[in-house]
Coordinates of C-alpha atoms in Angstrom, one line a residue:
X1 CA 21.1 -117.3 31.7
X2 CA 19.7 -115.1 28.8
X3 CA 19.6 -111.4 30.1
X4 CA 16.0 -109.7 30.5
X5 CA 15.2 -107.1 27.3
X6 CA 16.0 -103.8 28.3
X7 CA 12.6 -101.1 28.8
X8 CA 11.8 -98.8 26.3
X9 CA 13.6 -95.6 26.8
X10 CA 10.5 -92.9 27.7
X11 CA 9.3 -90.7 25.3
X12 CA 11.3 -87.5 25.4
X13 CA 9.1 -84.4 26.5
X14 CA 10.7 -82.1 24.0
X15 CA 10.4 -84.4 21.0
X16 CA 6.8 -84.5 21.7
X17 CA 6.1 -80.6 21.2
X18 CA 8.6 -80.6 18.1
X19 CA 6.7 -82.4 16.3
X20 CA 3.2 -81.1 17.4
X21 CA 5.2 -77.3 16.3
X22 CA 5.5 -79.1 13.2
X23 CA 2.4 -80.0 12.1
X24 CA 1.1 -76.8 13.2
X25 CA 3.7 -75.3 10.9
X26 CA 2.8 -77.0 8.4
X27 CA -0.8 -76.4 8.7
X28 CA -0.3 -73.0 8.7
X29 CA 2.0 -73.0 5.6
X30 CA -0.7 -74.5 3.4
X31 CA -3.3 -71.7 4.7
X32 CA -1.0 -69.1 3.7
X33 CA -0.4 -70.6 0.2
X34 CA -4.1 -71.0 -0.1
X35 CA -4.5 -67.1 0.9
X36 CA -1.6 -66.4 -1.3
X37 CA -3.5 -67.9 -4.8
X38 CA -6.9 -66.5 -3.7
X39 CA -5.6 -63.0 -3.5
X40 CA -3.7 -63.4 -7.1
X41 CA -6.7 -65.2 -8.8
X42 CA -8.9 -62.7 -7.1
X43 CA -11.7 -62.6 -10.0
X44 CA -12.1 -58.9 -12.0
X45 CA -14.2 -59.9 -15.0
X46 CA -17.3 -62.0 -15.4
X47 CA -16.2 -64.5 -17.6
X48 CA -19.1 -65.0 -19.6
X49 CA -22.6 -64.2 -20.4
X50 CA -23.8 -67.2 -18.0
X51 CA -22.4 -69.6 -15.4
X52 CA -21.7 -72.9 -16.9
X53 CA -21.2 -74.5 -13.2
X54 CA -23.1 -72.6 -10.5
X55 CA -19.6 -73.9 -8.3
X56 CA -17.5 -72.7 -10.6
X57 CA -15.3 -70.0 -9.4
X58 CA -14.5 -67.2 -12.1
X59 CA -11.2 -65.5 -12.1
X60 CA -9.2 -62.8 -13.9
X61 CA -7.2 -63.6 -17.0
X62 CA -5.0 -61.3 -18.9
X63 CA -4.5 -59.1 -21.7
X64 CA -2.8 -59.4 -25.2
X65 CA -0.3 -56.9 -24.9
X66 CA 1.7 -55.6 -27.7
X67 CA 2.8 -57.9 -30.7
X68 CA 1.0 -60.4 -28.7
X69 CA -1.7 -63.4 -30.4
X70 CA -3.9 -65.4 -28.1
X71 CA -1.5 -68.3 -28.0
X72 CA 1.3 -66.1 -26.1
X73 CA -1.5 -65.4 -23.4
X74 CA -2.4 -68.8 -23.2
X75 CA 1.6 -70.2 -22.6
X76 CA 1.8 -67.8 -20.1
X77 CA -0.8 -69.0 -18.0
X78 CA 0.7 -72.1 -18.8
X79 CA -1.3 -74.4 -20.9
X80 CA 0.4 -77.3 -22.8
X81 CA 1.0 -77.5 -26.8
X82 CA -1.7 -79.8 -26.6
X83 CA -3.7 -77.6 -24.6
X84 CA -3.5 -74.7 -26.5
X85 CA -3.4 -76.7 -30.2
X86 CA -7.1 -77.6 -28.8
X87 CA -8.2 -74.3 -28.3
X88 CA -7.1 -72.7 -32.0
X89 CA -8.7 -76.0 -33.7
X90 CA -12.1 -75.3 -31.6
X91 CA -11.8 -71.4 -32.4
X92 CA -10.7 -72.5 -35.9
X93 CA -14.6 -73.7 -36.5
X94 CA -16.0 -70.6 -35.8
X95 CA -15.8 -66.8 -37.6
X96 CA -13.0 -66.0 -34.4
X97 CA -10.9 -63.0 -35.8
X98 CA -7.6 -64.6 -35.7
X99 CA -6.0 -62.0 -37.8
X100 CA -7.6 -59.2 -36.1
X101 CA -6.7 -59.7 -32.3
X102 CA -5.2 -56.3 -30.8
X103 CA -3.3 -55.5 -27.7
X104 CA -6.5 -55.3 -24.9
X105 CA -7.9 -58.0 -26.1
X106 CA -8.8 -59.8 -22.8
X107 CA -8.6 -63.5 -22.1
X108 CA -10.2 -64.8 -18.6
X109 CA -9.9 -68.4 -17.3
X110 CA -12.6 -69.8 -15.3
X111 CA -11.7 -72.7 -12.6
X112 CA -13.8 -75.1 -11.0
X113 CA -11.4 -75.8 -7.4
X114 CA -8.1 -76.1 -9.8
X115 CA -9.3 -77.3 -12.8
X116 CA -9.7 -75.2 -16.0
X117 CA -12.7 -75.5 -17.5
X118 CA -13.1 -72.6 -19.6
X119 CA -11.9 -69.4 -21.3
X120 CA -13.7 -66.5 -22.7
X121 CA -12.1 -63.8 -25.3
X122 CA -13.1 -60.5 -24.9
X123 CA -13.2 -58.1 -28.4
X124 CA -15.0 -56.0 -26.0
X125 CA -17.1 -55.8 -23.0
X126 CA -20.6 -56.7 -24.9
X127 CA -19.0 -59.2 -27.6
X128 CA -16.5 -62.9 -27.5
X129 CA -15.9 -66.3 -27.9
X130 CA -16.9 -68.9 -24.6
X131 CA -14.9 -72.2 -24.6
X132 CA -16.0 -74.6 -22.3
X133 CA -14.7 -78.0 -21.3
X134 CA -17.3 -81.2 -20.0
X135 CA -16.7 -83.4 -17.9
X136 CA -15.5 -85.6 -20.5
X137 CA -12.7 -83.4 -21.7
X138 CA -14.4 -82.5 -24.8
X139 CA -14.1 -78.7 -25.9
X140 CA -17.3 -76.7 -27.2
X141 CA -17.0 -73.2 -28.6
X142 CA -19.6 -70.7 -28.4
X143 CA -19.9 -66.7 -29.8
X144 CA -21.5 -64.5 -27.4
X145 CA -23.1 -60.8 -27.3
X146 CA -24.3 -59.5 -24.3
X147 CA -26.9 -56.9 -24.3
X148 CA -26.2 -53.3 -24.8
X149 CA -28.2 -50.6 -23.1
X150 CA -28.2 -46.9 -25.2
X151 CA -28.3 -44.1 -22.9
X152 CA -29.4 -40.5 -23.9
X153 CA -27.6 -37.9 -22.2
X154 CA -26.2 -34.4 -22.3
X155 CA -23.2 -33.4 -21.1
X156 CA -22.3 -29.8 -20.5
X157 CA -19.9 -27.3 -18.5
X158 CA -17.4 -24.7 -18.5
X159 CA -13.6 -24.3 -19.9
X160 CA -11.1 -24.5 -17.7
X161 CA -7.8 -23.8 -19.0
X162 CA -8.9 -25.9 -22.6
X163 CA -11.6 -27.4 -24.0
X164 CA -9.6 -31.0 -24.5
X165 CA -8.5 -30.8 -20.6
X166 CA -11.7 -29.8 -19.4
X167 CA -13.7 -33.0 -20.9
X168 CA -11.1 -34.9 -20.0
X169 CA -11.3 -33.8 -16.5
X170 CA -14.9 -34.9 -16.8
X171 CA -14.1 -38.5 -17.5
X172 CA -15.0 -38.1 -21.2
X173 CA -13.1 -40.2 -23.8
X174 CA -9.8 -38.3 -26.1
X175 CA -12.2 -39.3 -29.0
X176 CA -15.6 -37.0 -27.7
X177 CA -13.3 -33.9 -27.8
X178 CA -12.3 -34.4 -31.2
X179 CA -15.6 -35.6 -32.3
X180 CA -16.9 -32.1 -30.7
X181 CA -14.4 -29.9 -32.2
X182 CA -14.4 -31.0 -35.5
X183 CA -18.7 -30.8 -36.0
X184 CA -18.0 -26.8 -35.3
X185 CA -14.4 -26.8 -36.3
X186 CA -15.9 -24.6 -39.0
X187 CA -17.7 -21.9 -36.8
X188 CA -14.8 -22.1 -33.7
X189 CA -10.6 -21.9 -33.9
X190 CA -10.5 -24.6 -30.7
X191 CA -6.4 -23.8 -31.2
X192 CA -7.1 -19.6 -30.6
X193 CA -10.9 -18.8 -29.9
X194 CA -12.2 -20.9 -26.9
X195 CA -11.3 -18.9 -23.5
X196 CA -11.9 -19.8 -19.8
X197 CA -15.7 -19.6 -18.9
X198 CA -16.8 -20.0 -22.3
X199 CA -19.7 -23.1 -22.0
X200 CA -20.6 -25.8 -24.7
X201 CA -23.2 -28.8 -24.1
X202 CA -23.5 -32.0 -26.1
X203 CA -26.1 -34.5 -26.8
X204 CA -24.5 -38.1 -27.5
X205 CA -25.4 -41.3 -27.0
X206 CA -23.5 -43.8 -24.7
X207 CA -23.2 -47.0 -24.7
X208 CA -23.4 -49.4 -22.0
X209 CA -22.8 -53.3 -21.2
X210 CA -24.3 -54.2 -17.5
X211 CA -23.6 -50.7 -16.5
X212 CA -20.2 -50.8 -17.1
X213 CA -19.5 -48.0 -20.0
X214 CA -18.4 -50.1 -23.7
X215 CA -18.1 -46.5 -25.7
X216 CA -19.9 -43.2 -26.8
X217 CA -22.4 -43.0 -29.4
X218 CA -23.8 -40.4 -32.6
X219 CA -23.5 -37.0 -31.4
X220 CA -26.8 -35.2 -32.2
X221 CA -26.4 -31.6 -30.6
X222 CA -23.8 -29.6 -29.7
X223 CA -23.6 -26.2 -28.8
X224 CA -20.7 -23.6 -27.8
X225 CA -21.3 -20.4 -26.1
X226 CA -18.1 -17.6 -25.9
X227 CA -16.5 -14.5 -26.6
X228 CA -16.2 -15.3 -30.2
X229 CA -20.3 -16.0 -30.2
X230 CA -22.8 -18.7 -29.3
X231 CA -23.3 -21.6 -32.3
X232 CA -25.0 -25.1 -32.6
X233 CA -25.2 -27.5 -34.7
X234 CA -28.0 -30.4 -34.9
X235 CA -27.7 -33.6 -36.9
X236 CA -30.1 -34.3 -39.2
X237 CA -30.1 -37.6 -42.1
X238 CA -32.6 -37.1 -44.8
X239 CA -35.1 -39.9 -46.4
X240 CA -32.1 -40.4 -48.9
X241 CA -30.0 -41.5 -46.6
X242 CA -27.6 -37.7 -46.8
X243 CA -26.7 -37.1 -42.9
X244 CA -25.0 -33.8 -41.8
X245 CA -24.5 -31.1 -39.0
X246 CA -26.8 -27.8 -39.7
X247 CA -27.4 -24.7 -37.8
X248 CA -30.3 -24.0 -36.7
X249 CA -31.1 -22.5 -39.7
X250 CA -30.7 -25.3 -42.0
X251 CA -27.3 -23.9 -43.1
X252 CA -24.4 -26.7 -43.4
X253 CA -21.6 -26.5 -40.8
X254 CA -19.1 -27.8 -42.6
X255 CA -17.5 -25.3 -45.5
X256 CA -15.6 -25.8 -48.6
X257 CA -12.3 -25.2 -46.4
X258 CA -11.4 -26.3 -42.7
X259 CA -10.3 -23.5 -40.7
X260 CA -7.3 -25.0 -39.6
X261 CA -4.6 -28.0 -40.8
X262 CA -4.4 -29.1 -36.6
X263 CA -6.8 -29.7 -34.3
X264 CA -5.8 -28.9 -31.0
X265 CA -2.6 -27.3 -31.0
X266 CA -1.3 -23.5 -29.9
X267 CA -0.7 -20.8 -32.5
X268 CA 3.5 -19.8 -31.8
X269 CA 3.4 -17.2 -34.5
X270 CA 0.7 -14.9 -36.3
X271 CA 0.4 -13.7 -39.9
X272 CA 2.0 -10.4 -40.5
X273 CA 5.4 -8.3 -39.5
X274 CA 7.6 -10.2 -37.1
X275 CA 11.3 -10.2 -35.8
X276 CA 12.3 -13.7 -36.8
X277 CA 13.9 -15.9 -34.5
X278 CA 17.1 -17.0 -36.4
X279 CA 17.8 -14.1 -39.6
X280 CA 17.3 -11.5 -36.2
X281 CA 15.5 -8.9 -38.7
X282 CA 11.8 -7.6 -38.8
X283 CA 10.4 -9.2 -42.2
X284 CA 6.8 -10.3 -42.8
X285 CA 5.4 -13.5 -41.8
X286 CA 3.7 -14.6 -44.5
X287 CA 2.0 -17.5 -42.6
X288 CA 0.8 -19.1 -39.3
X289 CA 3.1 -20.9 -37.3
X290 CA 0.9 -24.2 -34.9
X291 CA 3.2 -25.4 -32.1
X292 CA 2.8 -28.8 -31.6
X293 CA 4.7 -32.1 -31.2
X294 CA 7.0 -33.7 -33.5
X295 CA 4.7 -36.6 -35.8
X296 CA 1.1 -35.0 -34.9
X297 CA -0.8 -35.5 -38.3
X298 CA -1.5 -32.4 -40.3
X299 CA -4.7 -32.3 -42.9
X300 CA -5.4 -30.8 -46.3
X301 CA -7.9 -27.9 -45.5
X302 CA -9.8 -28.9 -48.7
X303 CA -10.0 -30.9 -51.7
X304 CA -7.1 -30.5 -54.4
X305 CA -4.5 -31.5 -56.3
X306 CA -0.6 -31.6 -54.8
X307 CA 1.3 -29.2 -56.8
X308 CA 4.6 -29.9 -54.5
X309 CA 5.5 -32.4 -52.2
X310 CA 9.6 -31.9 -51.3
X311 CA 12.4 -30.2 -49.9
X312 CA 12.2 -26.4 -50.7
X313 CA 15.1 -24.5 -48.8
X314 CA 13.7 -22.3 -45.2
X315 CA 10.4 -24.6 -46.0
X316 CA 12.3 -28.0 -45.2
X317 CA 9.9 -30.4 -45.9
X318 CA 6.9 -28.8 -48.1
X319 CA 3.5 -29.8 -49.5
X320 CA 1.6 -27.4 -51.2
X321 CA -1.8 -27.8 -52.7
X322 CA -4.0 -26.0 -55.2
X323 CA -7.7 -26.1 -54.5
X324 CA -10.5 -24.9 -56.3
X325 CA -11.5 -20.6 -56.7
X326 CA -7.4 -19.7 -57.2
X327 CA -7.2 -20.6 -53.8
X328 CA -3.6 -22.6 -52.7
X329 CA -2.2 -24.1 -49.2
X330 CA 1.1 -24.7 -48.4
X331 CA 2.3 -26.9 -45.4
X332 CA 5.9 -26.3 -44.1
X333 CA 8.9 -28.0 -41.6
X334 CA 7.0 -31.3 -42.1
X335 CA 9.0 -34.6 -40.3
X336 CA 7.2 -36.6 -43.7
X337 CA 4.8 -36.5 -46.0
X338 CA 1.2 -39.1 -45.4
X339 CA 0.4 -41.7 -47.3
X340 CA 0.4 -41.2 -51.0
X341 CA 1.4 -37.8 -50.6
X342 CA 3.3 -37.1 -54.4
X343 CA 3.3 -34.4 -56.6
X344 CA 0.5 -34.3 -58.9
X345 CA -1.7 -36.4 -56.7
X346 CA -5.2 -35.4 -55.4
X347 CA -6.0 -35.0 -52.1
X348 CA -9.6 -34.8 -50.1
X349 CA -10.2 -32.5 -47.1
X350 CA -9.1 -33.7 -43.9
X351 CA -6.6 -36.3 -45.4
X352 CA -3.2 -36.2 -43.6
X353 CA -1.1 -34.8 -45.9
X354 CA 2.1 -34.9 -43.1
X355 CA 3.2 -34.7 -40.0
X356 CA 4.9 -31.9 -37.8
X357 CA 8.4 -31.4 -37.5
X358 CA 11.6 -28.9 -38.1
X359 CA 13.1 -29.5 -41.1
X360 CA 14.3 -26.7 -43.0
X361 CA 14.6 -23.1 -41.0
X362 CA 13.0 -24.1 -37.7
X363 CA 14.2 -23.3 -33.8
X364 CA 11.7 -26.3 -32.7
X365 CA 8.9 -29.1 -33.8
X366 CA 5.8 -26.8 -35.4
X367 CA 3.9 -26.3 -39.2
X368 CA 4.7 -23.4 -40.5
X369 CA 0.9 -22.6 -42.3
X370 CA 0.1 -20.5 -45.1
X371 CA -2.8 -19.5 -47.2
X372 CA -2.5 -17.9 -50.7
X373 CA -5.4 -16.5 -52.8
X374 CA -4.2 -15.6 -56.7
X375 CA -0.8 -16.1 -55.6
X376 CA -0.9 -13.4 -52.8
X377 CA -0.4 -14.6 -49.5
X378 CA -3.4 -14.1 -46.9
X379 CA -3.9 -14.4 -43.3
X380 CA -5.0 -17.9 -43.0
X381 CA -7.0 -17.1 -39.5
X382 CA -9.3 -14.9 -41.6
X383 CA -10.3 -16.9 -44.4
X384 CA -13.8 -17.2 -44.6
X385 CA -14.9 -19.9 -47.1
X386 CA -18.2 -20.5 -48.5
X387 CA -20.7 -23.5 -46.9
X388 CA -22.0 -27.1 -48.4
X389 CA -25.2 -27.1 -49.6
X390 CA -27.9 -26.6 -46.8
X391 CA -30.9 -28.4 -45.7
X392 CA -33.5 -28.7 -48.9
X393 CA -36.5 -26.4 -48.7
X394 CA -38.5 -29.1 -49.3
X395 CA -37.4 -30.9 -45.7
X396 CA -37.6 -27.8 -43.6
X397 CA -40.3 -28.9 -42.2
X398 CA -39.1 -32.0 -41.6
X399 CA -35.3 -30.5 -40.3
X400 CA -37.3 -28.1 -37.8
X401 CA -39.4 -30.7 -36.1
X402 CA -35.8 -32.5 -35.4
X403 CA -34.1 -29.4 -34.5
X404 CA -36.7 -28.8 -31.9
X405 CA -36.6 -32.1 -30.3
X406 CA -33.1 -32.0 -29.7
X407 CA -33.3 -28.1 -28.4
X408 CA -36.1 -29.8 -25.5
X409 CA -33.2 -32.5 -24.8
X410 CA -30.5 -29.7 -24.6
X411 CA -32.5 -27.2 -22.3
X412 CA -33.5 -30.2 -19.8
X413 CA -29.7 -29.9 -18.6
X414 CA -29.0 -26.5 -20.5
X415 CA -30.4 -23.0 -19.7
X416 CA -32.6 -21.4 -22.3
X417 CA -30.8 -18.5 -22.7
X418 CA -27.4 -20.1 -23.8
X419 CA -29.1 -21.6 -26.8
X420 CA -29.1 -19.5 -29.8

């Protein structure tokens, strides 16, 4: 007698809700994952002047980052050989400055779900290359400019504790300082004659890509107002095409000599009778002493010729230069000399001629500065040099009706009576 099959054995209650857990789990997992890669592709740049795909979702990219070319960018998002070999051979058939890529430099991959199907390169944020893949898997390459909107505007305050931390506190650029200081360098010490309170104002242009800023423009007024007296300076180009800074006089701003080799440093040291730090005697100074950091650049005041570029005992590391009207510069404690620097080799005004240090006789990084007239020593600080040639009478005229359009500019943000 064959036996009856046994029953099935009923379904275990507890094996029933394991496995329900599980898929639950598991459902869950994959929503975090998907949270997880939107949150690190969450996008930060418009990729490209227009949407190839109106479903295409744009995410961040990257950077090039010191030492880096496009092709380290592009492993470590991780494209293939193949991949990447593609994109240089599309790039190659256009003008794409391959030997002029720079650390910012900004790469952005564009997906559709999680296919790539583009890239754009960045110079900047108004200019780049858009490479775009079809359906097909063929590559097209595209150079783009976006438009760039010019903005007048005037900025203006008060020092507070510098000039250079005072703009920067204002969200102006390192380079807008400089740019400042050096048009009046010639009127102003910015290293010992700008004190708390004094005011300035500039008229610039800046430069703008879909309201985001891309960089400033052509300063075309500026004007300083403190103890050491109020000055301005207007740009002006003539019909030959000469362009400089003028008071509002017609009178050229820059002179035949820069009043100082630095441009933002601190004076550690005057001209004159001093107890010196390491010899512990009174003896005259025969200079000006600029504290400032080890490597900053220093510049040739004027034109001339390098009469010594060397080692000369307390000097350490010296240049000296002779410039025209018996007047000569000397440049002490240098780290090393700029480019070209040799003895018997000319030099222009504001070429770096060397950079700070302490060589020689020197209790810390500064340029020892001196300025001799005839052979005598002088205090630099008080050297008053002669101007560039001013505005021709014959554009006066001309220079006036200019002057006066950016005085209307200035006093639109600008009292009247802190213009000269």
């Amino acid at each position: 007698m064959i036996p009856a099959p046994a029953a099935p054995e009923p379904a275990r209650p507890w094996a029933i809700v394991a496995f329900r857990l599980g898929i639950v789990l598991l459902v869950l997992m994959l929503a975090a994952v998907g949270l997880l890669l939107r949150s690190r592709l969450r996008p930060r740049y418009v990729c490209g002047p227009e949407l190839p795909h109106p479903d295409s979702v744009y995410y961040a990219g990257d950077a090039l980052r010191t030492g880096e070319v496009l092709a380290t960018v592009l492993g470590r998002w991780c494209l293939s050989a193949a991949m990447i070999e593609s994109v240089y051979a599309a790039l190659g058939r256009t003008d794409f400055p391959f030997r002029s890529m720079r650390p910012g430099d900004s790469v952005a991959f564009c997906y559709q779900g999680l296919s790539l199907v583009g890239i754009r390169y960045f110079k900047d944020l108004s200019s780049g290359y858009s490479l775009e893949w079809d359906s097909s898997g063929i590559l097209t390459v595209e150079k783009f400019q976006r438009p760039i909107d010019t903005v007048r505007t005037v900025i203006r305050g008060e020092v507070k504790s510098s000039l250079w931390n005072t703009l920067i506190s204002m969200g102006e650029r390192p380079a807008l300082v400089v740019n400042y200081a050096e048009i009046l360098s010639y009127e102003v010490d910015f290293l010992t004659e700008v004190n708390e309170g004094d005011s300035f104002a500039i008229l610039l242009e800046k430069y703008y890509v879909d309201s985001v800023f891309l960089r400033d423009g052509r300063i075309y007024a500026v004007q300083f107002k403190g103890r050491v007296g109020t000055y301005a300076g207007f740009y002006y180009r003539t019909p030959a095409g000469h362009s400089d800074y003028y008071n509002e006089r017609g009178q050229s701003l820059r002179k035949t000599v820069l009043r100082s080799p630095l441009q933002f440093a601190k004076v550690t040291s005057y001209f004159g009778m001093r107890f010196h730090p390491i010899y512990r005697v009174r003896r005259q100074h025969q200079g000006v002493d600029y504290g400032a950091p080890s490597g900053t650049p220093v510049s040739a005041i004027a034109d001339g010729s390098v009469s010594f570029a060397g080692w000369r005992g307390g000097y350490g590391r010296l240049v000296e230069i002779q410039h025209t009207g018996g007047l000569s510069s000397r440049y002490g404690h240098l780290s090393g000399f700029g480019p070209g620097v040799r003895t018997g080799r000319r030099v222009r005004q504001g070429q770096t001629i060397g950079y700070v240090g302490m060589t020689g006789v020197a209790t810390g990084p500064h340029l020892h500065f001196e300025i001799r007239r005839g052979g005598i020593p002088v205090n630099p600080l008080k050297v008053i040099p002669p101007r560039a040639e001013p505005v021709p009478s014959s554009l006066m005229a001309d220079f006036s009706r200019v002057r006066d359009g950016y005085i209307a500019e200035l006093r639109a943000a600008v009292l009247p009576d802190s213009l000269p």
